[in-house]
Amino acid sequence: MIVFDRVSKRYSSGQDALLNISFRLGRGEMAFLTGHSGAGKSTLLKLIMAMETASGGRIEVGGRDVSQLQRNQIAFYRRHVGVVFQEHHLLFNRTVFDNVAMPLRIAGFTPRETARRVRAALDKVGLLRKEKAYPLELSGGEQQRVGIARAVVNRPPLLLADEPTGNLDPDLSAEIMQLFRDFNQVGTTVFIASHDIALIERMGCRVVHLENGRLVSGGQA
Amino acid sequence: MTTAPETTPARKGAEESRQSALEAWLAHHRDSARQSLADQLGHPVASLLSWLAMAVALALPALLALGLMNLGALTHTLDASRQATLYFSSPPEDATVLQLKASLVALPEVAKVEYLSPDAALDTFRAINEAADLLAGLDANPLPASLQVTLKADTPLERLDVLKTQWSALPGIESVQLDTVWLERLQALETVLQRAWGLLAILLGLAALLFIGNTVRLAIENRRDEILVSRLVGATDAWVRRPFLYMGAWYGLIGAVLAAVLVHLCMAMVAGPVEALSALYFSAFRLEWPGLSGTLILLLAGSALGWLGAWLTVLRELQKVEPR
Ligand SMILES: Nc1ncnc2c1ncn2[C@@H]1O[C@H](COP(=O)(O)OP(=O)(O)OP(=O)(O)O)[C@@H](O)[C@H]1O
Ligand SMILES: [Mg+2]
């Protein structure tokens, strides 16, 4: 699903965030991306999302060369990749329903199909009864689950998450991780950046480890 | 990316409920238009300033255009009545009249020539002048015989001057009366006003573009988060742009509607006096109103201006709102 081939990223500030990274992630796999703060985890996920462009090397996602994508192709490409952020990126002036519905509306689903899929996604994260609530009326864990519902509502084959349990207590974190595992079990490829070592170890998944922008372990499945 | 085909029976239903690209495109146009109109109407106080700015920027050139149109109509009315009167020094022979008439009619500038004998002139004078009694006291008819020459409306003013001199030199003609000063002044005024109108329209159009641009820029600023999130979940540039373009177009259209109301109010206010005045001087003149087509042009111009202002801003500003 994901192929990194000697990928480097140097920011315009001159900062080398990633150096010569090569690894593969198979279709339907679930893996973690770890490393100290500043190791380059977010940068790596941004490259996959085409939010940043690699300075060198090749990135292939689902058989597509990400760096070759034109501006408008990037938009369509992103419809196949779900993302969850630590700062959940929810819109506070919209209801939970409308937040989750965004990707579907953009992709041009009918209102009826949008409603059906939004409810299915909210049901999956256990927030069906909160669809009319506004994000600020929800707890941090609930907000994070709204973000996850939005990421999966389009049923993307690939799901990325950057520190999805960052501010959550251990119980909530475990719950969120279980959700990701559920999505993985129905065939979604899942790739999660996190430095919650204890949690990652309990999950028993493959771990891609970065240090100062270099891949130190987990490059091979 | 190749999405794994769904093998469940739900697949068929899902495909039906997914719109074609065209339907989705139309639906988003409809939603953007509706939403941005609802936003404006839902916040009338906040929107009022933009509407009024657009209304003024559109109403002033529209009023001036109307004034020009009416001035044009007025000069045309005067053109139509371009008449020269050739006064005979003494009552002419019939043969002289016929000969002169024939030579005048042969000129390309002349539309019609009519002979007015002193008796006929007296009758006309009596018919239109209440003070005709004054003449009753006189023994002989003091009015001279004349030729009433109607000139073609498209005759240039300079040519009229030439003709006047030529005709004054004709044997048996005492004098030629031809009033062109008025027309010259009106035409000069018209040219000046047309220039002024062009400049004003351009300046106010630019002001409107800048104003709408700034309003749209603020709206983009306010909806920054929304734009970032929609980009992340796969919105195209066109999709992100659309609500803002409609926003500009609505400001323009609503402003134009207000401008149309303003213009009609102004017209109604001057219509009475102008018509009274024209009844006194230029009876053929009727005040011209913008009419349906004029109003439609105003509405169209307003929407286009608003849309353009939004477009110019969106091109610049949306590039700065990229997820990082
Ligand atoms: N936009 C940017 N411009 C310049 N340098 C950047 C930018 N974003 C990140 N960096 C630098 O690149 C390096 C990697 O950053 P990155 O955000 O990928 O780390 P991270 O592993 O996600 O860290 P954390 O765990 O704190 O989120 C850091 O040294 C950071 O300062
Ligand atoms: Mg990070």
CSV table of N, CA, C and O in Angstrom, one decimal, chain B residues 265-309:
chain,number,residue,atom,x,y,z
B,265,LEU,N,-36.3,55.7,-8.1
B,265,LEU,CA,-36.7,56.7,-7.2
B,265,LEU,C,-36.3,58.1,-7.7
B,265,LEU,O,-37.1,59.0,-7.8
B,266,CYS,N,-35.0,58.2,-8.1
B,266,CYS,CA,-34.5,59.4,-8.6
B,266,CYS,C,-35.2,59.9,-9.8
B,266,CYS,O,-35.6,61.0,-10.0
B,267,MET,N,-35.5,58.9,-10.7
B,267,MET,CA,-36.2,59.2,-12.0
B,267,MET,C,-37.6,59.7,-11.6
B,267,MET,O,-38.1,60.7,-12.2
B,268,ALA,N,-38.3,59.1,-10.7
B,268,ALA,CA,-39.6,59.5,-10.3
B,268,ALA,C,-39.6,60.9,-9.8
B,268,ALA,O,-40.5,61.7,-10.0
B,269,MET,N,-38.5,61.2,-9.1
B,269,MET,CA,-38.4,62.6,-8.5
B,269,MET,C,-38.2,63.7,-9.5
B,269,MET,O,-38.7,64.8,-9.4
B,270,VAL,N,-37.4,63.4,-10.6
B,270,VAL,CA,-37.2,64.4,-11.6
B,270,VAL,C,-38.2,64.4,-12.7
B,270,VAL,O,-38.3,65.3,-13.5
B,271,ALA,N,-38.9,63.3,-12.8
B,271,ALA,CA,-39.8,63.1,-14.0
B,271,ALA,C,-40.8,64.2,-14.1
B,271,ALA,O,-41.0,64.8,-15.2
B,272,GLY,N,-41.5,64.6,-13.0
B,272,GLY,CA,-42.5,65.7,-13.1
B,272,GLY,C,-42.0,67.0,-13.6
B,272,GLY,O,-42.4,67.4,-14.7
B,273,PRO,N,-41.0,67.5,-12.9
B,273,PRO,CA,-40.4,68.8,-13.4
B,273,PRO,C,-39.9,68.7,-14.8
B,273,PRO,O,-40.1,69.7,-15.6
B,274,VAL,N,-39.2,67.6,-15.2
B,274,VAL,CA,-38.6,67.5,-16.5
B,274,VAL,C,-39.7,67.6,-17.6
B,274,VAL,O,-39.6,68.2,-18.6
B,275,GLU,N,-40.8,66.8,-17.3
B,275,GLU,CA,-41.8,66.8,-18.3
B,275,GLU,C,-42.5,68.1,-18.4
B,275,GLU,O,-42.9,68.6,-19.5
B,276,ALA,N,-42.7,68.8,-17.3
B,276,ALA,CA,-43.3,70.2,-17.4
B,276,ALA,C,-42.4,71.1,-18.2
B,276,ALA,O,-42.9,71.8,-19.1
B,277,LEU,N,-41.1,71.0,-18.0
B,277,LEU,CA,-40.1,71.8,-18.7
B,277,LEU,C,-40.2,71.5,-20.2
B,277,LEU,O,-40.2,72.4,-21.1
B,278,SER,N,-40.2,70.2,-20.5
B,278,SER,CA,-40.1,69.8,-21.9
B,278,SER,C,-41.4,70.2,-22.6
B,278,SER,O,-41.4,70.5,-23.8
B,279,ALA,N,-42.6,70.2,-21.9
B,279,ALA,CA,-43.8,70.7,-22.5
B,279,ALA,C,-43.7,72.1,-22.9
B,279,ALA,O,-44.2,72.5,-23.9
B,280,LEU,N,-42.9,72.9,-22.2
B,280,LEU,CA,-42.7,74.3,-22.5
B,280,LEU,C,-41.8,74.5,-23.7
B,280,LEU,O,-42.1,75.4,-24.5
B,281,TYR,N,-40.8,73.7,-23.8
B,281,TYR,CA,-39.8,74.0,-24.8
B,281,TYR,C,-39.8,73.0,-26.0
B,281,TYR,O,-39.8,73.4,-27.1
B,282,PHE,N,-39.6,71.7,-25.6
B,282,PHE,CA,-39.4,70.7,-26.7
B,282,PHE,C,-40.5,69.7,-26.6
B,282,PHE,O,-40.4,68.7,-26.0
B,283,SER,N,-41.6,70.0,-27.2
B,283,SER,CA,-42.8,69.2,-27.0
B,283,SER,C,-42.6,67.8,-27.4
B,283,SER,O,-43.3,66.9,-26.9
B,284,ALA,N,-41.7,67.5,-28.3
B,284,ALA,CA,-41.6,66.1,-28.8
B,284,ALA,C,-40.8,65.2,-27.8
B,284,ALA,O,-40.7,64.0,-27.9
B,285,PHE,N,-40.2,65.9,-26.8
B,285,PHE,CA,-39.3,65.2,-25.9
B,285,PHE,C,-40.1,64.4,-24.8
B,285,PHE,O,-40.9,65.0,-24.1
B,286,ARG,N,-39.7,63.1,-24.6
B,286,ARG,CA,-40.3,62.3,-23.5
B,286,ARG,C,-39.1,61.8,-22.7
B,286,ARG,O,-38.2,61.3,-23.2
B,287,LEU,N,-39.3,61.9,-21.3
B,287,LEU,CA,-38.2,61.4,-20.5
B,287,LEU,C,-38.0,59.9,-20.7
B,287,LEU,O,-39.0,59.1,-20.7
B,288,GLU,N,-36.8,59.4,-20.9
B,288,GLU,CA,-36.6,58.0,-21.1
B,288,GLU,C,-36.2,57.3,-19.8
B,288,GLU,O,-35.3,57.7,-19.1
B,289,TRP,N,-36.9,56.2,-19.4
B,289,TRP,CA,-36.7,55.5,-18.2
B,289,TRP,C,-35.8,54.3,-18.6
B,289,TRP,O,-35.6,53.9,-19.7
B,290,PRO,N,-35.1,53.7,-17.5
B,290,PRO,CA,-34.2,52.6,-17.8
B,290,PRO,C,-35.0,51.4,-18.5
B,290,PRO,O,-34.4,50.7,-19.3
B,291,GLY,N,-36.2,51.2,-18.2
B,291,GLY,CA,-36.9,50.1,-18.8
B,291,GLY,C,-36.5,48.7,-18.3
B,291,GLY,O,-35.5,48.6,-17.5
B,292,LEU,N,-37.1,47.7,-18.9
B,292,LEU,CA,-36.7,46.3,-18.4
B,292,LEU,C,-35.3,46.0,-18.8
B,292,LEU,O,-34.5,45.5,-18.0
B,293,SER,N,-34.9,46.3,-20.1
B,293,SER,CA,-33.6,45.9,-20.5
B,293,SER,C,-32.5,46.6,-19.7
B,293,SER,O,-31.5,46.0,-19.3
B,294,GLY,N,-32.7,47.9,-19.5
B,294,GLY,CA,-31.8,48.7,-18.7
B,294,GLY,C,-31.6,48.1,-17.3
B,294,GLY,O,-30.5,48.0,-16.8
B,295,THR,N,-32.7,47.8,-16.7
B,295,THR,CA,-32.7,47.2,-15.3
B,295,THR,C,-31.9,45.9,-15.4
B,295,THR,O,-31.1,45.6,-14.5
B,296,LEU,N,-32.2,45.1,-16.4
B,296,LEU,CA,-31.6,43.8,-16.4
B,296,LEU,C,-30.1,44.0,-16.6
B,296,LEU,O,-29.2,43.2,-16.0
B,297,ILE,N,-29.7,44.9,-17.5
B,297,ILE,CA,-28.2,45.2,-17.7
B,297,ILE,C,-27.6,45.6,-16.3
B,297,ILE,O,-26.5,45.1,-16.0
B,298,LEU,N,-28.3,46.4,-15.6
B,298,LEU,CA,-27.8,46.8,-14.3
B,298,LEU,C,-27.6,45.6,-13.4
B,298,LEU,O,-26.5,45.5,-12.7
B,299,LEU,N,-28.6,44.8,-13.3
B,299,LEU,CA,-28.5,43.6,-12.4
B,299,LEU,C,-27.3,42.7,-12.9
B,299,LEU,O,-26.5,42.2,-12.0
B,300,LEU,N,-27.2,42.5,-14.2
B,300,LEU,CA,-26.1,41.7,-14.7
B,300,LEU,C,-24.8,42.3,-14.4
B,300,LEU,O,-23.8,41.6,-14.0
B,301,ALA,N,-24.7,43.6,-14.6
B,301,ALA,CA,-23.4,44.2,-14.4
B,301,ALA,C,-23.0,44.1,-12.9
B,301,ALA,O,-21.8,43.8,-12.6
B,302,GLY,N,-24.0,44.3,-12.0
B,302,GLY,CA,-23.7,44.2,-10.6
B,302,GLY,C,-23.2,42.8,-10.2
B,302,GLY,O,-22.2,42.6,-9.6
B,303,SER,N,-23.9,41.7,-10.7
B,303,SER,CA,-23.5,40.4,-10.4
B,303,SER,C,-22.1,40.1,-10.9
B,303,SER,O,-21.3,39.5,-10.3
B,304,ALA,N,-21.9,40.5,-12.2
B,304,ALA,CA,-20.6,40.3,-12.8
B,304,ALA,C,-19.5,40.9,-12.0
B,304,ALA,O,-18.4,40.4,-11.8
B,305,LEU,N,-19.7,42.2,-11.6
B,305,LEU,CA,-18.7,42.9,-10.9
B,305,LEU,C,-18.4,42.3,-9.6
B,305,LEU,O,-17.2,42.1,-9.2
B,306,GLY,N,-19.4,41.8,-8.9
B,306,GLY,CA,-19.2,41.1,-7.6
B,306,GLY,C,-18.5,39.8,-7.8
B,306,GLY,O,-17.6,39.5,-7.0
B,307,TRP,N,-18.9,39.1,-8.8
B,307,TRP,CA,-18.2,37.8,-9.1
B,307,TRP,C,-16.7,38.1,-9.4
B,307,TRP,O,-15.9,37.4,-8.9
B,308,LEU,N,-16.5,39.1,-10.2
B,308,LEU,CA,-15.1,39.3,-10.6
B,308,LEU,C,-14.3,39.8,-9.4
B,308,LEU,O,-13.1,39.3,-9.3
B,309,GLY,N,-14.8,40.6,-8.6
B,309,GLY,CA,-14.1,41.1,-7.4
B,309,GLY,C,-13.8,39.9,-6.5
B,309,GLY,O,-12.6,39.8,-6.0
